[in-house]
Coordinates of C-alpha atoms in Angstrom, one line a residue:
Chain L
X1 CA 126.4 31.3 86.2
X2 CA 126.7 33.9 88.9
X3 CA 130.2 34.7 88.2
X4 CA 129.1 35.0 84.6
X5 CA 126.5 37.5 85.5
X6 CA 129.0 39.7 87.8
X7 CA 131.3 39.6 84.7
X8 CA 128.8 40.8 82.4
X9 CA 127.7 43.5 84.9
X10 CA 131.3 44.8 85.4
X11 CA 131.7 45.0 81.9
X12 CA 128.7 46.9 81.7
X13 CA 130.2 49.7 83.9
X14 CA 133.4 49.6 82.9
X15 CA 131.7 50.5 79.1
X16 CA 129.4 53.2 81.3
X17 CA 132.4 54.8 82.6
X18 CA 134.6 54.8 79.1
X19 CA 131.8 56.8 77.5
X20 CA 131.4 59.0 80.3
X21 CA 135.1 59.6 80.6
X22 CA 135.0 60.2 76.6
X23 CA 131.9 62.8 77.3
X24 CA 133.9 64.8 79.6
X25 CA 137.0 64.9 78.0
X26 CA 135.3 66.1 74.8
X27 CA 133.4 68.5 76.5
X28 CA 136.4 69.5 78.7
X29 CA 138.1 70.1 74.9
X30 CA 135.6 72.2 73.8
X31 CA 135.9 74.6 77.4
X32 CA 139.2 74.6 77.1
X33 CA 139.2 76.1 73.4
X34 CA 136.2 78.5 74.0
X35 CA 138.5 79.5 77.1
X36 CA 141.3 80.3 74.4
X37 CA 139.0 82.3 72.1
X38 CA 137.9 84.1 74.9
X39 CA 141.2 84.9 76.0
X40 CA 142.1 86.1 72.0
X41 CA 138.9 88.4 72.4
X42 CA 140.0 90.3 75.4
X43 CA 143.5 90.9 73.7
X44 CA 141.7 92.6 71.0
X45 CA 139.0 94.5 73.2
X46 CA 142.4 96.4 74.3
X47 CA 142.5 98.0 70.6
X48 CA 139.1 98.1 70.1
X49 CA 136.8 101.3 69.6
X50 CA 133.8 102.7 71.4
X51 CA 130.1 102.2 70.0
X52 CA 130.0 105.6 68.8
X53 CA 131.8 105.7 65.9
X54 CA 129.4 102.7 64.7
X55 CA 126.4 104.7 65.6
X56 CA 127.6 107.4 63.8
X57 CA 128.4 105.2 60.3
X58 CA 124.7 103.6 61.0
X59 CA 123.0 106.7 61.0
X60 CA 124.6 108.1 57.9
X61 CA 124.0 104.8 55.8
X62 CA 120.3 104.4 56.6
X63 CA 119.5 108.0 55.7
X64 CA 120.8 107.6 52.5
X65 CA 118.9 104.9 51.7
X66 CA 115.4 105.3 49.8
X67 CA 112.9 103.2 51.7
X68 CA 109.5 103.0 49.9
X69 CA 107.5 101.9 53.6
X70 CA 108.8 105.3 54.8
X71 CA 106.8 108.3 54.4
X72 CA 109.6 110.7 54.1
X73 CA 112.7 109.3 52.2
X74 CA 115.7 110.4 49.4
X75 CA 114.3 110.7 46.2
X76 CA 113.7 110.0 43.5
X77 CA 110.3 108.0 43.4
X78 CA 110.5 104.6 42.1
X79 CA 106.6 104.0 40.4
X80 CA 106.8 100.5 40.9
X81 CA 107.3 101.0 44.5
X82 CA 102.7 101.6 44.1
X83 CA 102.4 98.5 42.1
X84 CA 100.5 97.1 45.3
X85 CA 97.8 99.8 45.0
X86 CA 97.3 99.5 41.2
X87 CA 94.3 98.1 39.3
X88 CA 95.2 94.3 38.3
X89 CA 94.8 93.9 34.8
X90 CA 92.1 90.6 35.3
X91 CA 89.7 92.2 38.1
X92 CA 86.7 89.8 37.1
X93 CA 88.4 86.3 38.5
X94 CA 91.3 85.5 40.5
X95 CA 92.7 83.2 38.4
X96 CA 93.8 80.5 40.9
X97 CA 94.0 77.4 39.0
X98 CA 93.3 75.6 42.3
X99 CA 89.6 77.2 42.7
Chain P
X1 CA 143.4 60.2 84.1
X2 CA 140.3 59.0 86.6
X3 CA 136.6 60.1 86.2
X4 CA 137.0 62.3 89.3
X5 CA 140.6 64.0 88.4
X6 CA 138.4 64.9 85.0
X7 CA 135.7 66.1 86.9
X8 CA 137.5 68.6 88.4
X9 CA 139.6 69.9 85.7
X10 CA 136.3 69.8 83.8
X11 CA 134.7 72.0 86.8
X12 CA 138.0 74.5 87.1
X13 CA 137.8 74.7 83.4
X14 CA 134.0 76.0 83.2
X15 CA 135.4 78.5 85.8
X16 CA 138.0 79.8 84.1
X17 CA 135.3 80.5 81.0
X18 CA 132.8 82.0 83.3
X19 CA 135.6 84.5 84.7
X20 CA 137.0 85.5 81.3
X21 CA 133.4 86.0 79.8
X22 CA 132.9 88.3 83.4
X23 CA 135.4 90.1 82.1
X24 CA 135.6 90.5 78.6
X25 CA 131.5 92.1 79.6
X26 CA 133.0 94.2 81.4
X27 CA 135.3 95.9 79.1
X28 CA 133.0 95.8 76.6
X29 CA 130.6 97.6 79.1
X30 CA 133.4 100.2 79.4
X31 CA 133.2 100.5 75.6
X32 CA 130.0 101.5 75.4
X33 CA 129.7 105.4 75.3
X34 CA 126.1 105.4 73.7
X35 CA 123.9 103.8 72.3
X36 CA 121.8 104.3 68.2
X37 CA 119.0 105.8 70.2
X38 CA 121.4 108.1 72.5
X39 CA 123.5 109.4 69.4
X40 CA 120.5 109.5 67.2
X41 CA 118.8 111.9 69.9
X42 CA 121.9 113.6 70.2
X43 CA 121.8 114.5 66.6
X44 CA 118.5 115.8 67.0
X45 CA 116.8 112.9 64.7
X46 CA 112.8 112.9 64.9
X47 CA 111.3 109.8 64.9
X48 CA 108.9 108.0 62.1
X49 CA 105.5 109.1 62.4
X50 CA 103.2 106.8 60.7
X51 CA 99.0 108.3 59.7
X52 CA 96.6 105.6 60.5
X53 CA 96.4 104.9 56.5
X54 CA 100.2 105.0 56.0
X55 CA 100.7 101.2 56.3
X56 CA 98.0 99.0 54.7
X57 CA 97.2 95.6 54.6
X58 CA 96.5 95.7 50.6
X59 CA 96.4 91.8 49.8
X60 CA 95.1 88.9 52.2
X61 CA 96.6 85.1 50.6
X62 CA 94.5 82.6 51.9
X63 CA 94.8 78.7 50.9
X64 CA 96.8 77.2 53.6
X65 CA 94.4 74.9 56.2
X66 CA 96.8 75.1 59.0
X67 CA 99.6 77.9 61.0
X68 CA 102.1 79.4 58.4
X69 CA 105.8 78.8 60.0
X70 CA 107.5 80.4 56.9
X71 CA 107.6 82.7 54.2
X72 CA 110.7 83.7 51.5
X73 CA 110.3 86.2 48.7
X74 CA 112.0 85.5 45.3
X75 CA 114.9 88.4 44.6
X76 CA 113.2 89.2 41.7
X77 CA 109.4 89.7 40.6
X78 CA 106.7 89.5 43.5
X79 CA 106.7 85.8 44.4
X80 CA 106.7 84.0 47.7
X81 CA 106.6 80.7 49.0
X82 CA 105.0 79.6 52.6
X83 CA 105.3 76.8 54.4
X84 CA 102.3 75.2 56.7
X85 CA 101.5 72.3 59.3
X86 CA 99.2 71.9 56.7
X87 CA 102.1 69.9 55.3
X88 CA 102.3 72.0 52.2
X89 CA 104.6 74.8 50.5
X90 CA 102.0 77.4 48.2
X91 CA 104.0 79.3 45.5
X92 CA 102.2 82.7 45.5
X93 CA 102.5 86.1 43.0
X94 CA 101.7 88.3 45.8
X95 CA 100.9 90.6 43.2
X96 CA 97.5 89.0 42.0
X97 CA 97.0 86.7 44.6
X98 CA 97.2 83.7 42.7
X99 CA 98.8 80.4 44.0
X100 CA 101.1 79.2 41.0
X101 CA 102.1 75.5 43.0
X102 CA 100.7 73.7 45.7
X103 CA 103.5 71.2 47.0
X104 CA 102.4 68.5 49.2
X105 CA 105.3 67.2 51.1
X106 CA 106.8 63.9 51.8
X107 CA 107.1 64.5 55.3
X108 CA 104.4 67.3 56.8
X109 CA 106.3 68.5 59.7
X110 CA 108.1 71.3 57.9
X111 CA 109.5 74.2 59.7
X112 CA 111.3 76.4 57.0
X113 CA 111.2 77.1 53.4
X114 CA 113.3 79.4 50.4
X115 CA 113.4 80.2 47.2
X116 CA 116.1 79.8 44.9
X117 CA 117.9 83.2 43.7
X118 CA 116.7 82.4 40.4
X119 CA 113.2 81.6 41.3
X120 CA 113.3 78.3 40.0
X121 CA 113.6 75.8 42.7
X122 CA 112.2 76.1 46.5
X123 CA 113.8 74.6 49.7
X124 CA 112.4 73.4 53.1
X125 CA 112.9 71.5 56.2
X126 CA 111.1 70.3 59.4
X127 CA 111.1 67.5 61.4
X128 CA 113.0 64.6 59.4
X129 CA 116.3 66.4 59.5
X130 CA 116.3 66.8 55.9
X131 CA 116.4 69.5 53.5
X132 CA 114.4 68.8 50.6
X133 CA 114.9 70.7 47.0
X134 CA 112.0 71.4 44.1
X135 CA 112.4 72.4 40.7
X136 CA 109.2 74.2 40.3
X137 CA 109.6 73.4 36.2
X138 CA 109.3 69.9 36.6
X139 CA 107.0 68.0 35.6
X140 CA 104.1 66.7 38.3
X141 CA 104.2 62.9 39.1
X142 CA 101.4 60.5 38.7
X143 CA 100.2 62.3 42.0
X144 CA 99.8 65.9 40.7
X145 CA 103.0 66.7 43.3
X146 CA 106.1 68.3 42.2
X147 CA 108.6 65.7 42.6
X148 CA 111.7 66.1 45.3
X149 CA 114.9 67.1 43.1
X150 CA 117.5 66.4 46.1
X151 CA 117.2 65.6 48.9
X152 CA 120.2 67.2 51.6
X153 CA 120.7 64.6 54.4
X154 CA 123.2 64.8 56.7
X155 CA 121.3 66.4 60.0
X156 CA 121.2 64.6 63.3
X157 CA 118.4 67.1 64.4
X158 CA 115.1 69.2 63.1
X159 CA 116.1 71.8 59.8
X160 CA 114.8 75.4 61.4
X161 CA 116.0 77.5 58.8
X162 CA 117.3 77.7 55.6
X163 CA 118.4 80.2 52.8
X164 CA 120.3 80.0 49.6
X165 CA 123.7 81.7 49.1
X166 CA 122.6 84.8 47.6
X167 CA 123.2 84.3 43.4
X168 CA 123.7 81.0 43.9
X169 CA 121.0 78.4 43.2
X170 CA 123.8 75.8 44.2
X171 CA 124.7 76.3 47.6
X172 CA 122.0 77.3 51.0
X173 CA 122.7 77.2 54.7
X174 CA 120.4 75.5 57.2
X175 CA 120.3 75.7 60.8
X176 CA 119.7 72.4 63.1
X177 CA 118.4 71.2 66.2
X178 CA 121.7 69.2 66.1
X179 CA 123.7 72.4 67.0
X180 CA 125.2 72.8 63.6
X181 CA 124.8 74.8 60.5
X182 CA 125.7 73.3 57.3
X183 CA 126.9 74.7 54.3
X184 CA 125.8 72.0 51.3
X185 CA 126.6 71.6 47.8
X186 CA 123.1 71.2 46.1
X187 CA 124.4 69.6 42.4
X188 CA 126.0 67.1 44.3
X189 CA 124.1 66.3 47.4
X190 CA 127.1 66.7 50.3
X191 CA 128.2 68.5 53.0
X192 CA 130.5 71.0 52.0
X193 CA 130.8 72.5 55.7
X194 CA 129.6 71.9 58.9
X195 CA 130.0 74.6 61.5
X196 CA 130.0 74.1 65.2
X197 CA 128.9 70.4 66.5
X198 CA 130.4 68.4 68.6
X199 CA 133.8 67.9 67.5
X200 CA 134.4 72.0 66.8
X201 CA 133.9 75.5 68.9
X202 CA 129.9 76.4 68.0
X203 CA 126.8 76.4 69.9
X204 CA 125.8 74.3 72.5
X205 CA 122.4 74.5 71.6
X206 CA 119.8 74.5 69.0
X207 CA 120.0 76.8 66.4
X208 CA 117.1 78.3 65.2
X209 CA 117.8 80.9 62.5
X210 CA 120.5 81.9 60.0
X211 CA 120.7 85.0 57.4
X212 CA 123.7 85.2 55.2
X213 CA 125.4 88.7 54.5
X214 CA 124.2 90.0 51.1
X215 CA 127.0 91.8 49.9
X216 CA 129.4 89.0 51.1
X217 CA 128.2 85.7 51.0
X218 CA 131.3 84.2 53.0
X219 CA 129.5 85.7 56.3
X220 CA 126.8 84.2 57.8
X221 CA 125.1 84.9 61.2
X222 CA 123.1 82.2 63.5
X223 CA 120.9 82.4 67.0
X224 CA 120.6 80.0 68.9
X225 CA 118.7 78.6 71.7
X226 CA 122.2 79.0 73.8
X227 CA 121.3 82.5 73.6
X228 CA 124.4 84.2 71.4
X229 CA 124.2 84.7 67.9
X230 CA 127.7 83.8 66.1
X231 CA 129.3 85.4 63.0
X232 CA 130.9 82.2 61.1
X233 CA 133.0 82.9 57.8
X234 CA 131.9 79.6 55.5
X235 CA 135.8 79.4 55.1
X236 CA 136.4 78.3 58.2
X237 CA 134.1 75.8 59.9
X238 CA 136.3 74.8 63.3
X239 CA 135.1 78.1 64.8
X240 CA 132.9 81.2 64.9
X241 CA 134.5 84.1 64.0
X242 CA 132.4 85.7 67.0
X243 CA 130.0 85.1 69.3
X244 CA 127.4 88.0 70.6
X245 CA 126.3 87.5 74.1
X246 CA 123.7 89.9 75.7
X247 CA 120.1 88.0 75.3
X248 CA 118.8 85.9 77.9
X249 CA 116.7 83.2 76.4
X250 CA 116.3 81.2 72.6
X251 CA 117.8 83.5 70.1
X252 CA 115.0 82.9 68.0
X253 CA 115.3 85.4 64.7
X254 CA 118.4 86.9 63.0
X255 CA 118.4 89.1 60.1
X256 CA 121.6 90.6 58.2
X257 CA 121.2 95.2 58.6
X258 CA 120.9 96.3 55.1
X259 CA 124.5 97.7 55.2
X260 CA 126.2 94.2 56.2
X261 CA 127.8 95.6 58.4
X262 CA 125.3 94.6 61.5
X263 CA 122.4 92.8 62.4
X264 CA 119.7 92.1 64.2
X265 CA 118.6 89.7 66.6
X266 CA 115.0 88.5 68.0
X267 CA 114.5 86.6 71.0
X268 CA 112.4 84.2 73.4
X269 CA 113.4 87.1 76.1
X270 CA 111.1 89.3 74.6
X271 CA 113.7 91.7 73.1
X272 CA 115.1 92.7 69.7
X273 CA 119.2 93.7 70.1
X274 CA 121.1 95.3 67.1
X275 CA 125.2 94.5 67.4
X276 CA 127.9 95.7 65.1
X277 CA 130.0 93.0 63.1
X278 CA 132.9 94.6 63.2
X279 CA 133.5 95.4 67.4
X280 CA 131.0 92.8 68.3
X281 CA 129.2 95.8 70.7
X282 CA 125.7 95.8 71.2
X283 CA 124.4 98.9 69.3
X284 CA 120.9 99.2 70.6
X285 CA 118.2 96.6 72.4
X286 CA 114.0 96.7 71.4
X287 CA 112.7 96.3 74.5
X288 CA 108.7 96.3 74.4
X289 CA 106.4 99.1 76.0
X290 CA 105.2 98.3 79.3
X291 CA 107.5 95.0 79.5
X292 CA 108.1 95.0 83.3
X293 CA 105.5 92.8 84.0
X294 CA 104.8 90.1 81.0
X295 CA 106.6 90.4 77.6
X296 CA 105.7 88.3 74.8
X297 CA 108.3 86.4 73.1
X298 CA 109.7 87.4 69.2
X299 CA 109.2 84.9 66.7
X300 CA 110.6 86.6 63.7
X301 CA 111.7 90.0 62.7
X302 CA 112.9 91.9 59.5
X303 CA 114.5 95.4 58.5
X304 CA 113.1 97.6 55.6
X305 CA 115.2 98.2 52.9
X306 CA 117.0 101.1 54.1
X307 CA 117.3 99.6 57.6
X308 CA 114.9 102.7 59.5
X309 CA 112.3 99.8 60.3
X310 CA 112.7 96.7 62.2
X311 CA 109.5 94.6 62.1
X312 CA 109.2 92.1 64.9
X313 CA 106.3 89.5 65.0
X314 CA 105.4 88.8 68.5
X315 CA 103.9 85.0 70.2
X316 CA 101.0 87.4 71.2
X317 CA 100.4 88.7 67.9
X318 CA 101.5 91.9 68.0
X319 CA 103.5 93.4 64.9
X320 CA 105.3 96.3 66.3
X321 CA 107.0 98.2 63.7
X322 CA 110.4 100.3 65.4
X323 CA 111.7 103.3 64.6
X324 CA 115.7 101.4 64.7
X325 CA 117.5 104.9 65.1
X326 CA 115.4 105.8 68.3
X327 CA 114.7 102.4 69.9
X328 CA 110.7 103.8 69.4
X329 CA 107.7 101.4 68.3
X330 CA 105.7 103.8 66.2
X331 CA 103.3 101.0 64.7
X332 CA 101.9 98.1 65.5
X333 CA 100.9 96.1 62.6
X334 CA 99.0 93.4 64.5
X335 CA 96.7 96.1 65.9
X336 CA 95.6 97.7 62.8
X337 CA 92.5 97.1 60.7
X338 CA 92.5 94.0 58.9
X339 CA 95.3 92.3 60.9
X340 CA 96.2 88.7 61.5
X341 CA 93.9 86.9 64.1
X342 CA 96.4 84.8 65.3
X343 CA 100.5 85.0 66.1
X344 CA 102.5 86.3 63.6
X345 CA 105.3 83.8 63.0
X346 CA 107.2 84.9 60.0
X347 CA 107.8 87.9 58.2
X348 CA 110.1 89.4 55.4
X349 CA 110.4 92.1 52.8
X350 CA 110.4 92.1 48.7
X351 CA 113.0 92.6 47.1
X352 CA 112.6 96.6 46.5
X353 CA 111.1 96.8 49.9
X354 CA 108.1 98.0 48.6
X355 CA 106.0 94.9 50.3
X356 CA 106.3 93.4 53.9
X357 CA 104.7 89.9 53.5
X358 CA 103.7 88.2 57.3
X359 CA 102.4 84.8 57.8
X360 CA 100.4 83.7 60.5
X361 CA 98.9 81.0 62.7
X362 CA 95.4 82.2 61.3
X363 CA 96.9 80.0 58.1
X364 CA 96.6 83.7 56.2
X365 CA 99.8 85.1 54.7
X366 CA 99.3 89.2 54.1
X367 CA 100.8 92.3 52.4
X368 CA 101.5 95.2 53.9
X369 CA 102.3 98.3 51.4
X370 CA 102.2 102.0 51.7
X371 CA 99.2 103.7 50.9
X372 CA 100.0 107.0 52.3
X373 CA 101.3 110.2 50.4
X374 CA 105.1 110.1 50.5
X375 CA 107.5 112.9 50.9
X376 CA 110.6 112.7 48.2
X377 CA 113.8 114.6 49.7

């Protein structure tokens, strides 16, 4: 009986230890190929261009934008753009078919 | 190999990361000659200036009985649909106010919800790791509730966000607890990518929030609780295409620029960060006034149409609205007359970006128009 009960116990750690060898070899994987894509990323940073230049594009596209929340913006005025602020058509009820 | 040899390669291994990330920071440190704000001010930009009447809170929608965590705008027309812990998703035409569905869902724990590009069917997710589809054109069952279409299993972790491939009412993106984001294939159910996880490079953490480029639905961008956002291409799964460091907490809120060319982040640490796609660079970080002491976390932000606004909804309630080109807060929604009364936890823009809807844990969702007399150039 006691020998049947160390058995089961060793078994028990041997199965701990698999899965926590498996746990740290996957995890060891995924270090290993974050360490590679990290290592592609510094070979392009070599080639690769100062924040400026994207500044730069970003301020030219978002002033060419019109952008009906702003309260100075490219033309020409879009009416629909007031809908909001425009008498509904049924004022007297609100409709809901859940009231 | 023994536990211990693994240890140790697994230790000199998470060195070797730590050193190349060092360094790849500081070249890209090096690479960074200004800033939006520092060129914009350079090129003499003035900043927004908003009169107290400019921005308006012009419709209140009230019929949820618990905290809105939600809110999606259809591309076309002026509906919305909001998710609440009152276990329901309300249809709404944010025009007149009125609630066109009322969706009581089979599990109440939802966290997310989207429409359809069509407008015909609306998404969510929550807490049972599902994403669950409705055909708002179907008939009610013997309940009165708008029966589930699909159902999109497949999660091993909470659904935090999901959106629908832009002109496609057959594909969407959700983001996970589990780690992942999936791509799925709504006619038939399945998986048709998963991106990051255990077996593949992704994040190593929750991931809270996804937007997908609008002019080129192949790009897709996720934050995570790992604090990066990553840039994935949906043709290949087994890797980011990048991965934006900088934040320093839950990456809680991403949202594509308007020109697709960067975007936005919101975060737990209390700041909003603006990188570039293509060099990866941070372009700009919101940090909030007087933030020294106690900063409030972002729960969600969005960009007006022509990207000159970021909103960002703060866990103290505050709606500050930034000037993007100089880093300058120059309203704050959350402050103004007939604001929320509680955190605002989602927010997005109409189509036209004539509307900025926010939802709140007041249960109230709102519109924000304006009202003011605009300048045509």
């Amino acid at each position: 009986m006691e020998s049947q009960n160390s058995e089961q116990v060793l078994s028990l750690v041997a199965s701990a230890n698999t899965k926590g060898k498996h746990r740290i070899l996957a995890e060891l994987k995924r270090l290993e190929q974050e360490a590679r894509i990290l290592e592609e990323e510094l070979d392009q940073i070599k080639k690769m261009e100062k924040a400026s230049p994207a500044c730069k594009e970003l301020l030219v596209d978002v002033e060419s934008r019109p952008d009906p929340l702003l309260p100075i913006t490219d033309g020409p005025a879009v009416p629909a753009w007031d809908r909001w602020f425009e008498r509904l058509q049924d004022p007297t009820g609100c409709g809901c078919w859940l009231c | 190999m023994s536990v211990t040899e693994l240890k140790e390669r697994h230790l000199a291994a998470t060195q070797t990361v730590n050193s190349l990330r060092q360094q790849l920071n500081q070249k890209r440190l090096l690479l960074l000659d200004t800033d939006v704000a520092g060129y914009s001010r350079a090129q003499n930009k003035l900043p927004v200036t908003f009169t107290p009447t400019d921005l308006v809170c012009c419709r209140t929608l009230q019929g949820h009985s618990g905290k809105v965590y939600s809110l999606d705008w259809t591309p076309e027309k002026n509906r919305i649909v909001s998710a609440s812990q009152d276990g329901r998703l309300i249809v709404w035409n944010a025009l007149t106010s009125q609630k066109t569905h009322a969706i009581k869902l089979p599990c109440p724990w939802v966290m997310t919800c989207a429409f359809s590009p069509s407008g015909q069917s609306v998404a969510c997710g929550g807490l049972d790791s599902i994403c669950s589809i409705f055909n708002l054109n179907s008939s009610m069952d013997k309940d009165g509730n708008v029966p589930v279409s699909r159902m999109l299993s497949g999660h091993k972790g909470y659904v935090s966000s999901c959106q629908y491939v832009p002109d496609e009412d057959t594909h969407l993106i959700t983001s996970s607890g589990d780690h992942t984001c999936i791509l799925w294939d709504i006619t038939t159910g399945l998986r048709t990518s998963v991106f990051g996880g255990e077996f593949q490079s992704g994040h190593t953490a929750d991931v809270l929030s996804v937007s997908i480029n609008g002019s080129n639905s192949r790009l897709f961008v996720s934050g995570s609780c790992d604090a990066t956002a990553r840039l994935w291409d949906t043709r290949v799964a087994s890797r980011a295409v990048r991965t934006f460091y900088g934040h320093e907490g839950d990456v809680s809120s991403v949202k594509y620029f308007p020109d697709g060319n960067r975007f936005g982040t919101g975060s737990e640490d209390g700041t909003c960060r603006l990188f570039d796609i293509r060099t990866g660079h941070q372009l700009q970080v919101y940090n909030q006034p007087n933030s020294d002491s106690d900063f409030a976390q972002v729960t969600s932000i969005a960009f007006s149409v022509s990207g000159r606004l970021l909103f960002a909804g703060y866990a103290n309630g505050d709606c500050y609205v930034w000037d993007t080109l100089l880093a300058q807060v120059v309203l704050n929604l959350g402050s103004l007359h007939n604001s929320h009364e509680g955190r605002i936890s989602c927010l997005g823009l109409s189509a036209d970006g004539s509307a900025l809807c926010t939802g709140s844990w007041d249960s109230n969702l709102k519109i924000w128009a304006f009202g003011g007399h605009r300048k045509m150039t």
